[in-house]
Amino acid sequence: MQLNEQQTKWAMETLERVSHKLEKVSERSKNKIPYTTVDGIHDDWSGREKIGWWTNGFWGGMMWQMYALTGKEFYKEIAQDNEKKLDAVLMDYDKLDHDNGFKWLPTAVADYRMTGNKASRNRGLLAAANLAGRYNSAGRFIRAWNNWDGEHDRTGWAIIDCMMNLPLLYWASEELKDPRFAQIAVSHANTARDCFVRGDGSVNHIVSFDPAGGGMIESFGGQGYAVGSSWTRGQSWGLYGFTLSYLHTGDTSFLETAERIAGYFMANIPESGLIPVDFRQPADVSLEDSTAAAIAACGLIELSRQKVGESGSIYLNAALKMLTALTEKSFNWNEDEDNLLTKCTAAYHDKEHEFSIIYGDYYFLEAMMKLAGRELFIW
Ligand code: GLY
């Protein structure tokens, strides 16, 4: 499904403005791995204490997208610096988890795809092997977090977010000509389709399984409002994640699942085009999460590419509605400050809400690159 002339003009002009700002931001933040901003300036998570954080691949991913757009070498150098800093994580078992895809697809695997760098291939394959090692064959799921907080036994926990990490396994199978990795990805996606996605297209964030016997036990509200609610970023991970599993496997049950989530998501987009933290949060709560909008837009654009005619344009128009709303109402166009999106929220019950978060900026950039037909394929 194609953009019309007016939409194309908007997409090209917006990407040009974003690119102009990111040139300045990348110069200021070239030695950092940012997560958020403090008084408009990126913080830095590259130190020993914070390097394992799940978002630490997105800055590198933004730099690779900018390199793909402009060909300017300094973007490549910043991305490769981010990738090398993550080696401290690859050598620390307790810092590795289901989010290996978020860390190494936008860094090492992107580098390998762009440059053929063998050290990057090695990093990607080590990350994939560790991710595959988290597979629970009784429950047919990839285990989510480690038990780092001492509060919960998470041995049997899986989360919808992991759908976005499966492409690391699809890549490893393709690279090694060895189906084992993809087999694990498909098995996890089948379980997520059956146990996470509800009949109406909304999704659970966390599902626990009996780690020895394998049966599903219960679901948790996770980063959303409550059990049975509808954490919007979780909907977005599911929407984009199942679309990607379809693109990698051709399994139409994944496409149907992605479309069911997309239908639910689109039916709940408010008139404003801005996305709440949870579609089922109390009516008097107005908290937003711009990251959910940007991620869902990426998934919807990909879905629109799979469809001709009306259903394709419905997906594309929904993505455009959210992206336009972000640029008009939840965007920091000040070039002396480092973030793109405003009003991002990590979790409903956190103390802090509606601040800048690096993966919101990453997926916004990816969505705009997709609209312009210029994106580097990361997932
Ligand atoms: N993957 C964790 C989150 O979306 O916050």
XYZ file of N, CA and C and ligand atoms in Angstrom, residues 35 53-55 58 98-99 102 145 159-162 165 205 223 231 233-234 237 289 291 295 345-347 357 359, ligand 1:
89
model
N 19.374 6.496 27.665
C 18.057 5.907 27.954
C 16.981 6.987 27.929
N 21.209 -2.995 30.766
C 19.807 -2.591 30.603
C 19.310 -2.920 29.200
N 18.048 -3.368 29.126
C 17.533 -3.943 27.880
C 17.476 -2.954 26.717
N 17.513 -1.653 27.025
C 17.351 -0.658 25.950
C 18.673 -0.239 25.300
N 19.313 0.430 21.348
C 18.502 1.299 20.477
C 19.248 2.531 19.960
N 15.964 -12.582 27.854
C 15.152 -12.672 26.636
C 15.349 -11.472 25.720
N 15.904 -10.373 26.249
C 16.049 -9.152 25.453
C 17.344 -9.097 24.640
N 16.817 -7.265 21.415
C 16.775 -5.799 21.472
C 18.189 -5.210 21.545
N 12.695 -12.819 32.264
C 13.785 -12.296 33.094
C 14.467 -13.356 33.950
N 6.965 -13.315 28.463
C 6.303 -12.020 28.248
C 6.109 -11.748 26.758
N 5.084 -10.943 26.460
C 4.738 -10.667 25.058
C 5.872 -9.937 24.343
N 6.639 -9.129 25.087
C 7.746 -8.358 24.504
C 8.712 -9.255 23.723
N 8.825 -10.509 24.186
C 9.814 -11.433 23.603
C 9.550 -11.705 22.120
N 12.112 -10.281 20.097
C 13.464 -10.847 20.146
C 13.624 -12.064 19.242
N 0.390 -9.246 29.240
C 1.811 -8.913 29.252
C 2.640 -10.119 29.695
N 3.448 -4.487 33.252
C 3.668 -3.040 33.181
C 2.384 -2.263 32.867
N -2.119 -3.274 28.422
C -0.926 -2.417 28.375
C -0.586 -2.142 26.906
N 1.913 -0.818 25.205
C 3.160 -1.226 24.551
C 3.187 -2.735 24.341
N 2.553 -3.466 25.248
C 2.434 -4.914 25.037
C 1.628 -5.236 23.786
N 4.070 -4.567 20.962
C 5.063 -5.650 20.779
C 4.415 -6.831 20.075
N 1.586 6.978 26.491
C 2.863 6.334 26.172
C 3.129 6.454 24.676
N 5.756 5.671 23.123
C 6.501 4.531 22.554
C 5.535 3.529 21.934
N 5.851 2.125 18.064
C 6.064 0.699 17.776
C 4.889 0.152 16.959
N 6.161 6.353 28.551
C 5.977 5.796 29.904
C 6.458 4.356 29.926
N 7.314 4.042 30.894
C 7.855 2.679 30.974
C 6.810 1.707 31.532
N 6.124 2.105 32.613
C 5.146 1.200 33.224
C 4.074 2.006 33.958
N 12.072 8.463 26.182
C 12.705 7.140 26.287
C 13.281 6.787 24.917
N 13.831 4.099 23.178
C 13.221 3.197 22.181
C 12.018 3.850 21.512
N 10.501 -4.822 27.084
C 10.167 -4.055 28.234
C 9.266 -2.916 27.953
O 8.663 -2.830 26.918
O 9.166 -2.063 28.803
